[in-house]
mmCIF file with all atom_site columns, C-alpha atoms in Angstrom:
data_model
loop_
_atom_site.group_PDB
_atom_site.id
_atom_site.type_symbol
_atom_site.label_atom_id
_atom_site.label_alt_id
_atom_site.label_comp_id
_atom_site.label_asym_id
_atom_site.label_entity_id
_atom_site.label_seq_id
_atom_site.pdbx_PDB_ins_code
_atom_site.Cartn_x
_atom_site.Cartn_y
_atom_site.Cartn_z
_atom_site.occupancy
_atom_site.B_iso_or_equiv
_atom_site.pdbx_formal_charge
_atom_site.auth_seq_id
_atom_site.auth_comp_id
_atom_site.auth_asym_id
_atom_site.auth_atom_id
_atom_site.pdbx_PDB_model_num
ATOM 1   C CA . UNK A 1 1   ? 0.029   0.038  -0.028  1.00 0.00 ? 4   UNK A CA 1
ATOM 2   C CA . UNK A 1 2   ? 1.417   3.401  -0.963  1.00 0.00 ? 5   UNK A CA 1
ATOM 3   C CA . UNK A 1 3   ? 1.389   6.002  1.645   1.00 0.00 ? 6   UNK A CA 1
ATOM 4   C CA . UNK A 1 4   ? -0.139  9.349  0.631   1.00 0.00 ? 7   UNK A CA 1
ATOM 5   C CA . UNK A 1 5   ? 0.824   12.888 1.547   1.00 0.00 ? 8   UNK A CA 1
ATOM 6   C CA . UNK A 1 6   ? -1.376  14.244 4.242   1.00 0.00 ? 9   UNK A CA 1
ATOM 7   C CA . UNK A 1 7   ? -3.357  17.286 3.406   1.00 0.00 ? 10  UNK A CA 1
ATOM 8   C CA . UNK A 1 8   ? -3.790  19.867 6.262   1.00 0.00 ? 11  UNK A CA 1
ATOM 9   C CA . UNK A 1 9   ? -4.946  23.095 7.166   1.00 0.00 ? 12  UNK A CA 1
ATOM 10  C CA . UNK A 1 10  ? -5.671  26.137 5.160   1.00 0.00 ? 13  UNK A CA 1
ATOM 11  C CA . UNK A 1 11  ? -2.590  28.343 5.916   1.00 0.00 ? 14  UNK A CA 1
ATOM 12  C CA . UNK A 1 12  ? -3.720  31.430 4.133   1.00 0.00 ? 15  UNK A CA 1
ATOM 13  C CA . UNK A 1 13  ? -6.277  32.777 1.604   1.00 0.00 ? 16  UNK A CA 1
ATOM 14  C CA . UNK A 1 14  ? -6.999  35.611 -0.598  1.00 0.00 ? 17  UNK A CA 1
ATOM 15  C CA . UNK A 1 15  ? -9.979  36.665 -2.768  1.00 0.00 ? 18  UNK A CA 1
ATOM 16  C CA . UNK A 1 16  ? -9.923  39.073 -5.789  1.00 0.00 ? 19  UNK A CA 1
ATOM 17  C CA . UNK A 1 17  ? -12.890 40.521 -7.551  1.00 0.00 ? 20  UNK A CA 1
ATOM 18  C CA . UNK A 1 18  ? -12.111 41.635 -11.087 1.00 0.00 ? 21  UNK A CA 1
ATOM 19  C CA . UNK A 1 19  ? -8.533  41.869 -10.061 1.00 0.00 ? 22  UNK A CA 1
ATOM 20  C CA . UNK A 1 20  ? -8.887  43.916 -6.925  1.00 0.00 ? 23  UNK A CA 1
ATOM 21  C CA . UNK A 1 21  ? -8.239  42.141 -3.562  1.00 0.00 ? 24  UNK A CA 1
ATOM 22  C CA . UNK A 1 22  ? -11.420 42.092 -1.520  1.00 0.00 ? 25  UNK A CA 1
ATOM 23  C CA . UNK A 1 23  ? -10.152 40.010 1.376   1.00 0.00 ? 26  UNK A CA 1
ATOM 24  C CA . UNK A 1 24  ? -7.181  37.965 3.044   1.00 0.00 ? 27  UNK A CA 1
ATOM 25  C CA . UNK A 1 25  ? -7.700  35.070 5.260   1.00 0.00 ? 28  UNK A CA 1
ATOM 26  C CA . UNK A 1 26  ? -11.421 35.219 4.939   1.00 0.00 ? 29  UNK A CA 1
ATOM 27  C CA . UNK A 1 27  ? -13.941 32.362 4.744   1.00 0.00 ? 30  UNK A CA 1
ATOM 28  C CA . UNK A 1 28  ? -14.479 30.810 1.078   1.00 0.00 ? 31  UNK A CA 1
ATOM 29  C CA . UNK A 1 29  ? -16.645 28.040 -0.058  1.00 0.00 ? 32  UNK A CA 1
ATOM 30  C CA . UNK A 1 30  ? -16.004 26.807 -3.503  1.00 0.00 ? 33  UNK A CA 1
ATOM 31  C CA . UNK A 1 31  ? -18.888 25.294 -5.499  1.00 0.00 ? 34  UNK A CA 1
ATOM 32  C CA . UNK A 1 32  ? -19.926 21.502 -5.619  1.00 0.00 ? 35  UNK A CA 1
ATOM 33  C CA . UNK A 1 33  ? -20.143 20.274 -9.142  1.00 0.00 ? 36  UNK A CA 1
ATOM 34  C CA . UNK A 1 34  ? -23.134 17.962 -9.087  1.00 0.00 ? 37  UNK A CA 1
ATOM 35  C CA . UNK A 1 35  ? -24.663 16.348 -12.167 1.00 0.00 ? 38  UNK A CA 1
ATOM 36  C CA . UNK A 1 36  ? -28.274 15.727 -12.749 1.00 0.00 ? 39  UNK A CA 1
ATOM 37  C CA . UNK A 1 37  ? -29.237 12.033 -12.716 1.00 0.00 ? 40  UNK A CA 1
ATOM 38  C CA . UNK A 1 38  ? -31.480 10.194 -14.982 1.00 0.00 ? 41  UNK A CA 1
ATOM 39  C CA . UNK A 1 39  ? -33.052 6.674  -14.256 1.00 0.00 ? 42  UNK A CA 1
ATOM 40  C CA . UNK A 1 40  ? -32.450 3.691  -16.707 1.00 0.00 ? 43  UNK A CA 1
ATOM 41  C CA . UNK A 1 41  ? -34.579 0.570  -16.453 1.00 0.00 ? 44  UNK A CA 1
ATOM 42  C CA . UNK A 1 42  ? -32.184 -2.618 -16.357 1.00 0.00 ? 45  UNK A CA 1
ATOM 43  C CA . UNK A 1 43  ? -32.969 -6.234 -16.394 1.00 0.00 ? 46  UNK A CA 1
ATOM 44  C CA . UNK A 1 44  ? -32.676 -6.342 -12.635 1.00 0.00 ? 47  UNK A CA 1
ATOM 45  C CA . UNK A 1 45  ? -33.869 -3.027 -11.391 1.00 0.00 ? 48  UNK A CA 1
ATOM 46  C CA . UNK A 1 46  ? -33.352 0.758  -11.940 1.00 0.00 ? 49  UNK A CA 1
ATOM 47  C CA . UNK A 1 47  ? -29.865 2.429  -12.374 1.00 0.00 ? 50  UNK A CA 1
ATOM 48  C CA . UNK A 1 48  ? -29.402 5.980  -11.524 1.00 0.00 ? 51  UNK A CA 1
ATOM 49  C CA . UNK A 1 49  ? -26.903 7.513  -13.945 1.00 0.00 ? 52  UNK A CA 1
ATOM 50  C CA . UNK A 1 50  ? -25.276 10.917 -13.679 1.00 0.00 ? 53  UNK A CA 1
ATOM 51  C CA . UNK A 1 51  ? -25.745 13.140 -16.763 1.00 0.00 ? 54  UNK A CA 1
ATOM 52  C CA . UNK A 1 52  ? -22.345 15.005 -16.740 1.00 0.00 ? 55  UNK A CA 1
ATOM 53  C CA . UNK A 1 53  ? -23.368 17.203 -19.587 1.00 0.00 ? 56  UNK A CA 1
ATOM 54  C CA . UNK A 1 54  ? -26.204 18.556 -17.504 1.00 0.00 ? 57  UNK A CA 1
ATOM 55  C CA . UNK A 1 55  ? -24.963 20.181 -14.248 1.00 0.00 ? 58  UNK A CA 1
ATOM 56  C CA . UNK A 1 56  ? -26.993 21.299 -11.188 1.00 0.00 ? 59  UNK A CA 1
ATOM 57  C CA . UNK A 1 57  ? -26.671 25.157 -10.443 1.00 0.00 ? 60  UNK A CA 1
ATOM 58  C CA . UNK A 1 58  ? -23.421 25.841 -8.903  1.00 0.00 ? 61  UNK A CA 1
ATOM 59  C CA . UNK A 1 59  ? -22.934 28.316 -5.850  1.00 0.00 ? 62  UNK A CA 1
ATOM 60  C CA . UNK A 1 60  ? -19.906 29.696 -4.085  1.00 0.00 ? 63  UNK A CA 1
ATOM 61  C CA . UNK A 1 61  ? -19.863 32.068 -1.087  1.00 0.00 ? 64  UNK A CA 1
ATOM 62  C CA . UNK A 1 62  ? -17.119 34.285 0.644   1.00 0.00 ? 65  UNK A CA 1
ATOM 63  C CA . UNK A 1 63  ? -17.481 35.556 4.289   1.00 0.00 ? 66  UNK A CA 1
ATOM 64  C CA . UNK A 1 64  ? -15.873 38.495 5.656   1.00 0.00 ? 67  UNK A CA 1
ATOM 65  C CA . UNK A 1 65  ? -15.926 40.683 8.765   1.00 0.00 ? 68  UNK A CA 1
ATOM 66  C CA . UNK A 1 66  ? -16.786 44.314 8.435   1.00 0.00 ? 69  UNK A CA 1
ATOM 67  C CA . UNK A 1 67  ? -17.893 46.298 5.310   1.00 0.00 ? 70  UNK A CA 1
ATOM 68  C CA . UNK A 1 68  ? -15.674 48.168 2.901   1.00 0.00 ? 71  UNK A CA 1
ATOM 69  C CA . UNK A 1 69  ? -15.663 49.299 -0.667  1.00 0.00 ? 72  UNK A CA 1
ATOM 70  C CA . UNK A 1 70  ? -13.563 46.305 -1.917  1.00 0.00 ? 73  UNK A CA 1
ATOM 71  C CA . UNK A 1 71  ? -16.218 43.865 -0.263  1.00 0.00 ? 74  UNK A CA 1
ATOM 72  C CA . UNK A 1 72  ? -19.049 45.786 -1.934  1.00 0.00 ? 75  UNK A CA 1
ATOM 73  C CA . UNK A 1 73  ? -17.584 44.856 -5.506  1.00 0.00 ? 76  UNK A CA 1
ATOM 74  C CA . UNK A 1 74  ? -18.956 41.325 -4.874  1.00 0.00 ? 77  UNK A CA 1
ATOM 75  C CA . UNK A 1 75  ? -22.541 42.534 -4.587  1.00 0.00 ? 78  UNK A CA 1
ATOM 76  C CA . UNK A 1 76  ? -23.097 43.941 -7.928  1.00 0.00 ? 79  UNK A CA 1
ATOM 77  C CA . UNK A 1 77  ? -25.967 42.423 -10.100 1.00 0.00 ? 80  UNK A CA 1
ATOM 78  C CA . UNK A 1 78  ? -23.737 41.785 -13.095 1.00 0.00 ? 81  UNK A CA 1
ATOM 79  C CA . UNK A 1 79  ? -21.179 39.011 -13.782 1.00 0.00 ? 82  UNK A CA 1
ATOM 80  C CA . UNK A 1 80  ? -17.634 39.489 -12.653 1.00 0.00 ? 83  UNK A CA 1
ATOM 81  C CA . UNK A 1 81  ? -14.491 37.400 -12.326 1.00 0.00 ? 84  UNK A CA 1
ATOM 82  C CA . UNK A 1 82  ? -13.525 36.117 -8.865  1.00 0.00 ? 85  UNK A CA 1
ATOM 83  C CA . UNK A 1 83  ? -10.191 34.573 -8.239  1.00 0.00 ? 86  UNK A CA 1
ATOM 84  C CA . UNK A 1 84  ? -9.539  32.711 -4.992  1.00 0.00 ? 87  UNK A CA 1
ATOM 85  C CA . UNK A 1 85  ? -6.050  31.657 -3.726  1.00 0.00 ? 88  UNK A CA 1
ATOM 86  C CA . UNK A 1 86  ? -5.713  29.078 -0.936  1.00 0.00 ? 89  UNK A CA 1
ATOM 87  C CA . UNK A 1 87  ? -2.494  27.902 0.502   1.00 0.00 ? 90  UNK A CA 1
ATOM 88  C CA . UNK A 1 88  ? -2.835  24.402 1.885   1.00 0.00 ? 91  UNK A CA 1
ATOM 89  C CA . UNK A 1 89  ? -0.475  22.749 4.301   1.00 0.00 ? 92  UNK A CA 1
ATOM 90  C CA . UNK A 1 90  ? 0.874   19.252 3.033   1.00 0.00 ? 93  UNK A CA 1
ATOM 91  C CA . UNK A 1 91  ? 3.030   16.691 4.989   1.00 0.00 ? 94  UNK A CA 1
ATOM 92  C CA . UNK A 1 92  ? 4.890   14.583 2.503   1.00 0.00 ? 95  UNK A CA 1
ATOM 93  C CA . UNK A 1 93  ? 5.497   10.819 3.101   1.00 0.00 ? 96  UNK A CA 1
ATOM 94  C CA . UNK A 1 94  ? 9.070   11.573 4.621   1.00 0.00 ? 97  UNK A CA 1
ATOM 95  C CA . UNK A 1 95  ? 7.602   13.867 7.101   1.00 0.00 ? 98  UNK A CA 1
ATOM 96  C CA . UNK A 1 96  ? 8.622   17.118 5.457   1.00 0.00 ? 99  UNK A CA 1
ATOM 97  C CA . UNK A 1 97  ? 6.012   19.780 5.045   1.00 0.00 ? 100 UNK A CA 1
ATOM 98  C CA . UNK A 1 98  ? 5.330   22.068 2.118   1.00 0.00 ? 101 UNK A CA 1
ATOM 99  C CA . UNK A 1 99  ? 2.707   24.658 1.012   1.00 0.00 ? 102 UNK A CA 1
ATOM 100 C CA . UNK A 1 100 ? 0.434   23.708 -1.761  1.00 0.00 ? 103 UNK A CA 1
ATOM 101 C CA . UNK A 1 101 ? -1.301  26.472 -3.919  1.00 0.00 ? 104 UNK A CA 1
ATOM 102 C CA . UNK A 1 102 ? -4.929  26.007 -4.747  1.00 0.00 ? 105 UNK A CA 1
ATOM 103 C CA . UNK A 1 103 ? -6.274  28.606 -7.210  1.00 0.00 ? 106 UNK A CA 1
ATOM 104 C CA . UNK A 1 104 ? -9.813  28.944 -8.360  1.00 0.00 ? 107 UNK A CA 1
ATOM 105 C CA . UNK A 1 105 ? -10.840 31.110 -11.247 1.00 0.00 ? 108 UNK A CA 1
ATOM 106 C CA . UNK A 1 106 ? -14.716 31.704 -11.294 1.00 0.00 ? 109 UNK A CA 1
ATOM 107 C CA . UNK A 1 107 ? -17.196 33.831 -13.318 1.00 0.00 ? 110 UNK A CA 1
ATOM 108 C CA . UNK A 1 108 ? -19.902 34.778 -10.833 1.00 0.00 ? 111 UNK A CA 1
ATOM 109 C CA . UNK A 1 109 ? -22.877 36.960 -10.227 1.00 0.00 ? 112 UNK A CA 1
ATOM 110 C CA . UNK A 1 110 ? -24.161 37.941 -6.835  1.00 0.00 ? 113 UNK A CA 1
ATOM 111 C CA . UNK A 1 111 ? -27.287 36.224 -5.732  1.00 0.00 ? 114 UNK A CA 1
ATOM 112 C CA . UNK A 1 112 ? -28.128 39.235 -3.390  1.00 0.00 ? 115 UNK A CA 1
ATOM 113 C CA . UNK A 1 113 ? -26.917 41.591 -0.987  1.00 0.00 ? 116 UNK A CA 1
ATOM 114 C CA . UNK A 1 114 ? -26.427 39.926 2.526   1.00 0.00 ? 117 UNK A CA 1
ATOM 115 C CA . UNK A 1 115 ? -27.985 41.279 5.585   1.00 0.00 ? 118 UNK A CA 1
ATOM 116 C CA . UNK A 1 116 ? -25.775 43.347 7.929   1.00 0.00 ? 119 UNK A CA 1
ATOM 117 C CA . UNK A 1 117 ? -26.111 42.516 11.497  1.00 0.00 ? 120 UNK A CA 1
ATOM 118 C CA . UNK A 1 118 ? -24.424 44.711 14.189  1.00 0.00 ? 121 UNK A CA 1
ATOM 119 C CA . UNK A 1 119 ? -24.125 44.162 17.929  1.00 0.00 ? 122 UNK A CA 1
ATOM 120 C CA . UNK A 1 120 ? -22.285 46.463 20.189  1.00 0.00 ? 123 UNK A CA 1
ATOM 121 C CA . UNK A 1 121 ? -18.699 45.198 20.794  1.00 0.00 ? 124 UNK A CA 1
ATOM 122 C CA . UNK A 1 122 ? -18.947 42.312 18.365  1.00 0.00 ? 125 UNK A CA 1
ATOM 123 C CA . UNK A 1 123 ? -17.384 41.778 14.870  1.00 0.00 ? 126 UNK A CA 1
ATOM 124 C CA . UNK A 1 124 ? -19.761 42.212 12.001  1.00 0.00 ? 127 UNK A CA 1
ATOM 125 C CA . UNK A 1 125 ? -19.696 39.284 9.532   1.00 0.00 ? 128 UNK A CA 1
ATOM 126 C CA . UNK A 1 126 ? -21.397 38.996 6.330   1.00 0.00 ? 129 UNK A CA 1
ATOM 127 C CA . UNK A 1 127 ? -21.610 36.006 3.635   1.00 0.00 ? 130 UNK A CA 1
ATOM 128 C CA . UNK A 1 128 ? -22.175 36.866 0.167   1.00 0.00 ? 131 UNK A CA 1
ATOM 129 C CA . UNK A 1 129 ? -23.514 33.995 -1.984  1.00 0.00 ? 132 UNK A CA 1
ATOM 130 C CA . UNK A 1 130 ? -22.470 33.895 -5.700  1.00 0.00 ? 133 UNK A CA 1
ATOM 131 C CA . UNK A 1 131 ? -24.078 32.017 -8.537  1.00 0.00 ? 134 UNK A CA 1
ATOM 132 C CA . UNK A 1 132 ? -21.292 30.398 -10.574 1.00 0.00 ? 135 UNK A CA 1
ATOM 133 C CA . UNK A 1 133 ? -21.204 30.562 -14.325 1.00 0.00 ? 136 UNK A CA 1
ATOM 134 C CA . UNK A 1 134 ? -17.953 28.951 -14.840 1.00 0.00 ? 137 UNK A CA 1
ATOM 135 C CA . UNK A 1 135 ? -15.227 27.415 -12.568 1.00 0.00 ? 138 UNK A CA 1
ATOM 136 C CA . UNK A 1 136 ? -11.656 26.462 -13.206 1.00 0.00 ? 139 UNK A CA 1
ATOM 137 C CA . UNK A 1 137 ? -9.600  24.784 -10.230 1.00 0.00 ? 140 UNK A CA 1
ATOM 138 C CA . UNK A 1 138 ? -5.833  24.650 -10.313 1.00 0.00 ? 141 UNK A CA 1
ATOM 139 C CA . UNK A 1 139 ? -3.917  22.689 -7.746  1.00 0.00 ? 142 UNK A CA 1
ATOM 140 C CA . UNK A 1 140 ? -0.171  23.219 -7.570  1.00 0.00 ? 143 UNK A CA 1
ATOM 141 C CA . UNK A 1 141 ? -0.061  24.512 -11.170 1.00 0.00 ? 144 UNK A CA 1
ATOM 142 C CA . UNK A 1 142 ? -2.013  21.474 -12.718 1.00 0.00 ? 145 UNK A CA 1
ATOM 143 C CA . UNK A 1 143 ? -5.551  22.093 -13.875 1.00 0.00 ? 146 UNK A CA 1
ATOM 144 C CA . UNK A 1 144 ? -7.840  19.803 -11.888 1.00 0.00 ? 147 UNK A CA 1
ATOM 145 C CA . UNK A 1 145 ? -11.199 20.999 -13.101 1.00 0.00 ? 148 UNK A CA 1
ATOM 146 C CA . UNK A 1 146 ? -12.622 23.275 -15.654 1.00 0.00 ? 149 UNK A CA 1
ATOM 147 C CA . UNK A 1 147 ? -16.443 23.505 -15.935 1.00 0.00 ? 150 UNK A CA 1
ATOM 148 C CA . UNK A 1 148 ? -18.469 25.923 -17.964 1.00 0.00 ? 151 UNK A CA 1
ATOM 149 C CA . UNK A 1 149 ? -22.148 24.957 -18.613 1.00 0.00 ? 152 UNK A CA 1
ATOM 150 C CA . UNK A 1 150 ? -22.790 27.871 -20.909 1.00 0.00 ? 153 UNK A CA 1
ATOM 151 C CA . UNK A 1 151 ? -19.838 26.996 -22.967 1.00 0.00 ? 154 UNK A CA 1
ATOM 152 C CA . UNK A 1 152 ? -20.372 23.049 -22.972 1.00 0.00 ? 155 UNK A CA 1
ATOM 153 C CA . UNK A 1 153 ? -17.011 22.454 -21.046 1.00 0.00 ? 156 UNK A CA 1
ATOM 154 C CA . UNK A 1 154 ? -16.574 19.620 -18.554 1.00 0.00 ? 157 UNK A CA 1
ATOM 155 C CA . UNK A 1 155 ? -12.964 18.792 -18.089 1.00 0.00 ? 158 UNK A CA 1
ATOM 156 C CA . UNK A 1 156 ? -11.429 16.736 -15.101 1.00 0.00 ? 159 UNK A CA 1
ATOM 157 C CA . UNK A 1 157 ? -7.710  16.157 -14.629 1.00 0.00 ? 160 UNK A CA 1
ATOM 158 C CA . UNK A 1 158 ? -7.005  17.580 -18.177 1.00 0.00 ? 161 UNK A CA 1
ATOM 159 C CA . UNK A 1 159 ? -9.463  15.331 -19.923 1.00 0.00 ? 162 UNK A CA 1
ATOM 160 C CA . UNK A 1 160 ? -12.446 16.938 -21.720 1.00 0.00 ? 163 UNK A CA 1
ATOM 161 C CA . UNK A 1 161 ? -15.341 14.845 -21.270 1.00 0.00 ? 164 UNK A CA 1
ATOM 162 C CA . UNK A 1 162 ? -17.543 17.102 -23.433 1.00 0.00 ? 165 UNK A CA 1
ATOM 163 C CA . UNK A 1 163 ? -15.082 17.044 -26.480 1.00 0.00 ? 166 UNK A CA 1
ATOM 164 C CA . UNK A 1 164 ? -16.473 13.873 -27.993 1.00 0.00 ? 167 UNK A CA 1
ATOM 165 C CA . UNK A 1 165 ? -20.064 15.098 -27.903 1.00 0.00 ? 168 UNK A CA 1
ATOM 166 C CA . UNK A 1 166 ? -19.076 18.467 -29.539 1.00 0.00 ? 169 UNK A CA 1
ATOM 167 C CA . UNK A 1 167 ? -17.537 16.588 -32.527 1.00 0.00 ? 170 UNK A CA 1
ATOM 168 C CA . UNK A 1 168 ? -20.802 14.680 -32.997 1.00 0.00 ? 171 UNK A CA 1
ATOM 169 C CA . UNK A 1 169 ? -22.831 17.954 -33.398 1.00 0.00 ? 172 UNK A CA 1
#
């Protein structure tokens, strides 16, 4: 059995909206990529199969304390580019540690303007939820995922699963 490197804590993060930094070391939730399912009747029952060319709506969110002009860039009702950098701690099989870079490029649009709650002596924290139009995830320089339902792109680990379909159309 091969021993795997251990992936650890988030050591740092940064978020940029249209190239302007909106936060450092803030909470980030990258989108789940979920396929719709279809049921197929088989000889012994029903099989639920994912339809990877038809994805569920994707959502991401970012959470930040306080309100500032940079943060407000994420709340406009038009699409914008969001870049997320995450530094992940990784312990190699020989015990050495290194930092790994996780980078996400997303095209998003705000799903609304979050409620602002303020209590005397407490930090104000807001979460903005974003609808994801396209999503590219790069881990340590290697493209892991590229999904764009509007462009018909579905690529995982460098393999474009939508390419064969495009050639048939």
